[in-house]
Coordinates of C-alpha atoms and ligand atoms in Angstrom, one line a residue:
X72 CA 0.0 0.2 0.0
X73 CA 1.2 3.6 -0.9
X74 CA 1.8 5.6 2.5
X75 CA 1.6 9.2 0.8
X76 CA -0.6 11.9 1.5
X77 CA -1.8 13.2 -2.0
X78 CA -4.5 15.2 -0.9
X79 CA -5.0 18.6 -2.6
X80 CA -3.0 17.4 -5.7
X81 CA -4.7 17.8 -9.0
X82 CA -5.6 14.2 -10.5
X83 CA -4.9 12.0 -12.4
X84 CA -1.2 11.8 -12.4
X85 CA 1.5 9.3 -12.2
X86 CA 3.5 8.8 -9.1
X87 CA 7.1 7.3 -9.1
X88 CA 8.5 6.1 -6.0
X89 CA 12.2 6.7 -7.0
X90 CA 13.3 4.7 -3.7
X91 CA 11.8 1.5 -5.0
X92 CA 13.2 2.3 -8.4
X93 CA 16.9 2.6 -6.8
X94 CA 16.4 -0.6 -4.9
X95 CA 15.5 -2.2 -8.3
X96 CA 18.6 -0.9 -9.9
X97 CA 20.8 -2.1 -7.0
X98 CA 19.3 -5.7 -7.4
X99 CA 20.1 -5.6 -11.1
X100 CA 23.6 -4.3 -10.5
X101 CA 24.2 -6.9 -7.6
X102 CA 22.9 -9.8 -9.8
X103 CA 25.4 -9.0 -12.8
X104 CA 28.1 -7.7 -10.5
X105 CA 30.1 -11.0 -11.1
X106 CA 29.9 -10.6 -15.1
X107 CA 31.7 -7.6 -16.4
X108 CA 30.6 -8.5 -19.8
X109 CA 26.9 -8.5 -19.0
X110 CA 25.5 -5.0 -20.3
X111 CA 22.1 -4.3 -18.9
X112 CA 20.2 -1.5 -21.1
X113 CA 16.8 0.0 -20.1
X114 CA 14.2 -0.2 -22.9
X115 CA 13.2 3.3 -22.9
X116 CA 9.6 2.7 -24.4
X117 CA 8.4 1.8 -21.2
X118 CA 8.6 5.0 -19.6
X119 CA 10.6 8.1 -20.3
X120 CA 9.7 10.4 -17.5
X121 CA 12.9 12.6 -17.0
X122 CA 13.5 11.8 -13.2
X123 CA 13.0 8.1 -13.8
X124 CA 15.3 8.0 -16.9
X125 CA 18.1 10.0 -14.9
X126 CA 17.8 7.5 -11.9
X127 CA 18.6 4.8 -14.3
X128 CA 21.3 6.7 -15.8
X129 CA 23.0 7.4 -12.8
X130 CA 22.8 3.7 -11.9
X131 CA 24.9 3.0 -15.1
X132 CA 22.4 1.2 -17.3
X133 CA 22.5 1.7 -20.8
X134 CA 19.4 2.8 -23.1
X135 CA 17.7 0.7 -25.9
X136 CA 15.9 3.3 -28.1
X137 CA 13.4 2.7 -30.8
X138 CA 13.0 6.3 -32.2
X139 CA 14.9 9.4 -32.9
X140 CA 12.7 10.9 -30.1
X141 CA 14.0 8.5 -27.5
X142 CA 17.6 9.0 -28.3
X143 CA 17.4 12.9 -27.9
X144 CA 15.4 12.1 -24.7
X145 CA 18.1 9.9 -23.2
X146 CA 20.9 12.0 -24.6
X147 CA 19.7 15.0 -22.9
X148 CA 19.0 13.0 -19.6
X149 CA 22.3 11.5 -18.7
X150 CA 23.1 8.7 -21.0
X151 CA 26.4 8.5 -22.8
X152 CA 26.2 8.0 -26.7
X153 CA 28.3 4.8 -26.3
X154 CA 25.4 3.3 -24.2
X155 CA 22.8 4.0 -26.4
X156 CA 21.4 1.3 -29.0
X157 CA 18.9 2.2 -31.7
X158 CA 16.4 -0.6 -32.7
X159 CA 13.3 -0.8 -34.5
X160 CA 11.6 -2.1 -37.7
X161 CA 10.9 1.2 -39.3
X162 CA 13.8 3.7 -39.0
X163 CA 13.3 7.1 -40.6
X164 CA 16.4 8.8 -42.4
X165 CA 16.1 11.7 -39.9
X166 CA 16.4 9.4 -36.9
X167 CA 19.3 7.3 -38.6
X168 CA 21.2 10.5 -39.1
X169 CA 20.3 11.9 -35.5
X170 CA 21.6 8.8 -34.4
X171 CA 24.9 8.9 -36.4
X172 CA 25.4 12.5 -35.2
X173 CA 25.1 11.7 -31.4
X174 CA 27.4 8.7 -32.1
X175 CA 25.4 6.1 -30.5
X176 CA 27.0 2.6 -30.1
X177 CA 25.1 0.5 -32.6
X178 CA 21.9 -0.1 -34.8
X179 CA 19.9 -3.1 -34.2
X180 CA 19.1 -3.7 -38.1
X181 CA 15.9 -5.5 -39.0
X182 CA 16.0 -5.8 -42.8
X183 CA 18.5 -5.6 -45.7
X184 CA 16.9 -2.4 -47.4
X185 CA 17.6 -0.8 -43.9
X186 CA 21.1 -1.8 -43.8
X187 CA 21.3 -0.3 -47.2
X188 CA 20.0 3.0 -46.2
X189 CA 22.3 3.3 -43.0
X190 CA 25.1 2.5 -45.1
X191 CA 24.2 5.3 -47.7
X192 CA 23.4 8.0 -45.0
X193 CA 26.8 6.9 -42.9
X194 CA 28.7 7.3 -46.1
X195 CA 27.2 10.7 -46.6
X196 CA 28.2 11.8 -43.3
X197 CA 31.7 10.2 -43.5
X198 CA 31.4 7.9 -40.4
X199 CA 31.1 4.3 -39.9
X200 CA 27.7 2.8 -38.3
X201 CA 28.0 0.0 -36.2
X202 CA 25.4 -2.7 -36.8
X203 CA 23.8 -5.9 -35.2
X204 CA 21.2 -7.7 -36.9
X205 CA 18.0 -8.6 -35.3
X206 CA 17.2 -12.2 -36.1
X207 CA 13.8 -13.7 -35.1
X208 CA 14.8 -16.9 -33.2
X209 CA 11.2 -18.3 -33.6
X210 CA 10.9 -19.1 -29.8
X211 CA 7.6 -18.9 -28.2
X212 CA 7.6 -16.5 -25.3
X213 CA 4.2 -18.0 -23.9
X214 CA 2.7 -14.8 -23.0
X215 CA -0.1 -12.4 -24.5
X216 CA -0.2 -12.7 -28.2
X217 CA -0.2 -8.9 -28.7
X218 CA 3.3 -8.9 -26.8
X219 CA 4.8 -11.9 -28.2
X220 CA 7.5 -10.9 -30.9
X221 CA 10.0 -13.7 -31.5
X222 CA 7.8 -16.1 -33.8
X223 CA 8.1 -16.1 -37.5
X224 CA 4.7 -14.7 -38.0
X225 CA 5.7 -11.4 -36.4
X226 CA 7.1 -8.4 -38.3
X227 CA 10.3 -8.2 -36.4
X228 CA 13.7 -9.2 -37.5
X229 CA 15.5 -11.3 -39.8
X230 CA 14.9 -15.0 -40.4
X231 CA 17.6 -17.4 -39.1
X232 CA 18.2 -18.5 -42.7
X233 CA 18.9 -14.9 -43.7
X234 CA 21.5 -14.4 -41.1
X235 CA 24.5 -15.3 -42.9
X236 CA 23.7 -13.7 -46.2
X237 CA 23.1 -10.6 -44.3
X238 CA 26.2 -10.5 -42.3
X239 CA 28.2 -11.1 -45.8
X240 CA 26.4 -8.0 -47.1
X241 CA 27.4 -6.2 -44.2
X242 CA 30.9 -6.9 -44.8
X243 CA 30.7 -5.9 -48.4
X244 CA 29.5 -2.5 -47.5
X245 CA 32.0 0.2 -46.8
X246 CA 30.3 2.2 -44.1
X247 CA 28.9 -0.2 -41.8
X248 CA 30.6 -2.6 -39.5
X249 CA 28.9 -5.8 -38.3
X250 CA 29.3 -6.0 -34.4
X251 CA 26.3 -8.3 -32.9
X252 CA 23.2 -10.3 -32.9
X253 CA 20.0 -9.0 -31.3
X254 CA 17.2 -11.2 -30.2
X255 CA 13.7 -10.4 -28.6
X256 CA 11.1 -13.3 -27.7
X257 CA 8.3 -11.0 -26.4
X258 CA 7.2 -9.2 -22.8
X259 CA 5.7 -10.1 -19.6
X260 CA 7.6 -13.4 -19.5
X261 CA 6.9 -14.9 -16.2
X262 CA 8.9 -18.2 -16.4
X263 CA 12.5 -18.7 -17.1
X264 CA 12.0 -21.7 -19.8
X265 CA 11.5 -19.5 -22.8
X266 CA 14.8 -17.8 -22.1
X267 CA 16.6 -21.2 -21.7
X268 CA 15.1 -22.0 -25.3
X269 CA 16.3 -18.6 -26.5
X270 CA 19.9 -19.6 -24.9
X271 CA 19.8 -22.9 -26.9
X272 CA 19.0 -21.4 -30.1
X273 CA 21.4 -18.7 -29.8
X274 CA 24.1 -21.5 -29.0
X275 CA 23.3 -23.1 -32.2
X276 CA 23.4 -20.0 -34.3
X277 CA 26.7 -18.8 -32.9
X278 CA 28.3 -22.0 -33.5
X279 CA 27.0 -22.1 -37.1
X280 CA 28.7 -18.9 -37.4
X281 CA 31.9 -19.6 -35.9
X282 CA 31.9 -22.6 -38.5
X283 CA 31.9 -19.6 -41.2
X284 CA 34.6 -17.9 -39.5
X285 CA 32.3 -15.3 -38.2
X286 CA 32.9 -14.3 -34.4
X287 CA 30.1 -12.1 -32.8
X288 CA 31.2 -9.6 -30.5
X289 CA 28.0 -8.7 -29.0
X290 CA 25.0 -10.8 -28.3
X291 CA 21.6 -8.8 -27.1
X292 CA 18.9 -11.0 -25.7
X293 CA 16.2 -8.4 -25.7
X294 CA 14.0 -7.8 -22.6
X295 CA 10.8 -9.6 -21.6
X296 CA 11.3 -10.4 -17.8
X297 CA 7.8 -10.0 -16.2
X298 CA 6.5 -8.6 -13.1
X299 CA 3.9 -9.4 -10.6
X300 CA 0.7 -7.5 -11.6
X301 CA -1.2 -9.4 -8.8
X302 CA 0.8 -8.8 -5.7
X303 CA 2.9 -5.7 -6.0
X304 CA 3.5 -5.2 -2.4
X305 CA 4.3 -8.8 -1.8
X306 CA 6.7 -8.8 -5.0
X307 CA 8.0 -5.4 -5.7
X308 CA 11.2 -6.4 -7.1
X309 CA 11.4 -9.2 -9.9
X310 CA 13.6 -12.2 -9.4
X311 CA 16.7 -10.6 -11.1
X312 CA 18.8 -13.3 -9.7
X313 CA 17.0 -16.1 -11.5
X314 CA 16.8 -14.3 -14.6
X315 CA 20.3 -13.5 -15.0
X316 CA 21.3 -17.1 -13.7
X317 CA 19.5 -18.6 -16.6
X318 CA 21.7 -16.7 -18.9
X319 CA 24.9 -17.7 -17.1
X320 CA 24.0 -21.1 -16.9
X321 CA 22.6 -21.7 -20.4
X322 CA 24.6 -19.5 -22.9
X323 CA 28.0 -20.4 -24.2
X324 CA 29.7 -16.8 -23.9
X325 CA 33.2 -16.6 -24.8
X326 CA 35.4 -14.2 -22.8
X327 CA 35.4 -11.4 -25.3
X328 CA 31.8 -11.5 -26.0
X329 CA 29.5 -9.1 -24.2
X330 CA 25.9 -10.0 -23.4
X331 CA 23.4 -7.2 -23.6
X332 CA 19.9 -7.2 -22.1
X333 CA 17.4 -4.7 -22.7
X334 CA 14.8 -4.8 -19.8
X335 CA 11.8 -2.4 -19.8
X336 CA 8.9 -3.6 -17.7
X337 CA 10.9 -5.5 -14.9
X338 CA 12.8 -1.9 -14.2
X339 CA 10.1 0.5 -14.0
X340 CA 6.5 -1.2 -13.7
X341 CA 6.4 -1.5 -9.7
X342 CA 7.6 1.9 -9.1
X343 CA 5.0 3.8 -10.8
X344 CA 1.2 4.2 -9.8
X345 CA -1.6 6.1 -11.5
X346 CA -3.4 8.1 -9.0
X347 CA -7.3 9.3 -9.7
X348 CA -9.8 10.7 -7.8
X349 CA -13.5 9.2 -7.5
X350 CA -15.8 11.4 -9.4
X351 CA -19.0 9.3 -8.7
X352 CA -20.3 6.3 -7.4
X353 CA -23.2 5.2 -9.7
X354 CA -25.7 2.5 -8.3
X355 CA -26.8 1.1 -11.6
X356 CA -29.6 -1.8 -11.6
X357 CA -27.4 -4.7 -11.9
X358 CA -23.8 -3.1 -10.8
X359 CA -22.3 -0.5 -9.1
X360 CA -19.9 1.7 -11.0
X361 CA -16.8 3.5 -9.5
X362 CA -16.3 6.4 -12.0
X363 CA -12.8 7.9 -11.9
X364 CA -11.2 10.9 -13.3
X365 CA -8.4 8.8 -15.2
X366 CA -9.6 6.9 -18.1
X367 CA -7.9 4.9 -21.0
X368 CA -6.2 7.8 -22.2
X369 CA -4.1 7.7 -19.1
X370 CA -3.5 4.1 -18.8
X371 CA -4.5 2.1 -21.8
X372 CA -3.4 -1.5 -20.9
X373 CA -6.8 -2.8 -19.4
X374 CA -8.6 -1.7 -22.7
X375 CA -6.0 -2.6 -25.0
X376 CA -4.6 -5.9 -23.5
X377 CA -7.1 -6.7 -21.1
X378 CA -4.5 -6.4 -18.4
X379 CA -5.1 -6.3 -14.5
X380 CA -3.8 -3.5 -12.3
X381 CA -4.6 -3.9 -8.7
X382 CA -6.4 -1.0 -7.4
X383 CA -6.0 0.5 -3.8
X384 CA -8.6 3.2 -2.3
X385 CA -6.0 5.2 -0.6
X386 CA -8.7 7.2 1.3
X387 CA -10.8 4.2 2.4
X388 CA -8.2 1.9 3.7
X389 CA -10.9 -0.4 5.5
X390 CA -11.9 -4.1 4.8
X391 CA -13.0 -4.8 1.1
X392 CA -16.7 -5.3 1.2
X393 CA -18.3 -3.9 -1.9
X394 CA -18.1 -5.0 -5.6
X395 CA -17.7 -2.5 -8.3
X396 CA -16.9 -2.0 -12.0
X397 CA -14.1 0.7 -11.9
X398 CA -14.2 2.8 -15.1
X399 CA -13.1 6.1 -16.6
X400 CA -15.0 8.9 -18.2
X401 CA -14.1 8.2 -21.9
X402 CA -16.9 7.8 -24.4
X403 CA -15.8 4.2 -25.5
X404 CA -17.2 1.2 -23.7
X405 CA -13.8 -0.3 -23.5
X406 CA -12.9 2.3 -20.8
X407 CA -13.2 -0.1 -18.1
X408 CA -10.2 -0.8 -15.6
X409 CA -11.6 -3.9 -14.1
X410 CA -14.9 -5.6 -13.6
X411 CA -16.5 -6.9 -10.3
X412 CA -13.7 -5.7 -8.2
X413 CA -14.0 -5.9 -4.5
X414 CA -12.8 -2.9 -2.5
X415 CA -13.8 -1.0 0.6
X416 CA -16.8 1.2 0.2
X417 CA -15.8 3.8 -1.8
X418 CA -17.2 7.4 -2.1
X419 CA -16.7 10.6 -4.2
X420 CA -13.5 12.3 -3.7
X421 CA -11.7 9.3 -2.5
X422 CA -8.1 8.7 -4.0
X423 CA -7.5 5.6 -5.9
X424 CA -4.2 4.2 -7.1
X425 CA -3.6 1.7 -9.9
X426 CA -0.7 0.0 -9.3
X427 CA 2.2 -1.4 -11.1
X428 CA 1.7 1.4 -13.7
X429 CA 5.3 2.4 -14.2
X430 CA 5.7 0.8 -17.5
X431 CA 4.0 1.5 -20.7
X432 CA 1.4 3.6 -18.3
X433 CA 2.2 7.3 -18.8
X434 CA 4.0 6.9 -21.8
X435 CA 1.3 5.4 -23.7
X436 CA -1.2 8.2 -22.8
X437 CA -3.1 9.9 -25.4
X438 CA -5.1 13.4 -25.7
X439 CA -8.2 11.5 -27.1
X440 CA -11.5 13.3 -26.3
X441 CA -9.2 16.2 -26.1
X442 CA -8.1 15.3 -22.6
X443 CA -4.9 16.6 -20.8
X444 CA -2.0 14.2 -20.5
X445 CA -1.5 13.2 -16.9
X446 CA 0.8 14.7 -14.9
X447 CA 3.7 13.1 -12.7
X448 CA 5.4 13.2 -9.7
X449 CA 8.6 11.4 -8.7
X450 CA 10.2 11.5 -5.3
Ligands
LIG262 N1 13.7 -4.9 -26.8 C1 12.6 -5.0 -27.6 C2 13.1 -5.2 -29.1 C3 11.3 -4.7 -27.4 O1 10.4 -5.0 -28.4 C4 10.8 -4.6 -26.2 C5 9.3 -4.3 -25.8 C6 11.9 -4.6 -25.1 C7 13.1 -4.7 -25.1 C8 11.4 -4.3 -23.5 O2 10.6 -5.2 -23.3 P1 10.3 -5.6 -21.7 O3 11.5 -5.9 -20.8 O4 9.5 -4.2 -21.2 O5 9.3 -6.7 -21.6 N2 2.9 -2.1 -24.3 C9 3.0 -3.5 -24.0 C10 4.3 -4.0 -23.9 C11 5.1 -3.9 -25.3 C12 6.5 -4.5 -25.4 C13 7.0 -4.0 -26.8 N3 8.4 -4.3 -26.6 C14 2.5 -3.5 -22.5 O6 2.0 -2.7 -22.0 O7 2.3 -4.5 -22.2

């Protein structure tokens, strides 16, 4: 339960607990301290609120960016260019230029036409671009269909059979240098066996490459470690030890090879909460509705993926005795946070916290219905 007094503050807003974020970052650093060649990057797409990314930069993590806007944001908030990686299936020319100007460490390339464009732009600018290829490992992440990315049917990456021709192509081009392979199988993965399967696949692929005389300097296994949405107070910090141990145990890594991770959700989800105010409690004929001043424009995950976020009434912290549908004010029937939710008797003016909302919460907010974007506080 959040122990803070938000009375008098304008709602809705995101509240980030930077103390919990620091503890989470310490747990990541502790779990990788024995492996200097493990490079943990933060997937900025999960949350780019300045105080949050500055805290992450201070802990020494790198940044995984998927747009020119993200690159500019992290560069302006303390990430060194040599710790920035640029991924994404559709990089625009201006984004590639921006990345080369800033001098990021590498591009994760997802197609041959993209490789050629990067080579061309790097040539015009008189620089060499480091490139890693994103390979689609066809590993099932066993997670929500909309956030599974490593299967052959997805739009991401190159197929495994195209890997060697792509590397040979990069070797021929004058302004790019092949430096690594990139993989990502999906998000909100709560068991380790999909990561074990990924390691096995990577071991096979790197053996195939070694046989061709190709030594890969950087392997990037993406992100995807899940969090406990059901019990944010019981499990505020994911099992980083178990996660990193899986890679220590299962991946064949040479001493001169770096292993990159790009974790988003596991870093920031639990430290963020959406705080809203109850506008009305409406007694319908079949149901009771708690109507709050935050909607799917502020936190789209329940409407978009059917995701669950624990809801705490911060004002009435008694026994949970009533059952409500908790809904927002947007003119869409999907603007429902949860149905048949049991919580303490709730009244107009109560403050409500949507928990575990730090990842893919504020950053996915929209202005639909001409609403204001939610504010934020971080402390
Ligand atoms: N690397 C790549 C290439 C990715 O596509 C993603 C997430 C990550 C890393 C970070 O994954 P994470 O560690 O956060 O699982 N909006 C959805 C999640 C979309 C994830 C997209 N890619 C949600 O709210 O659940």
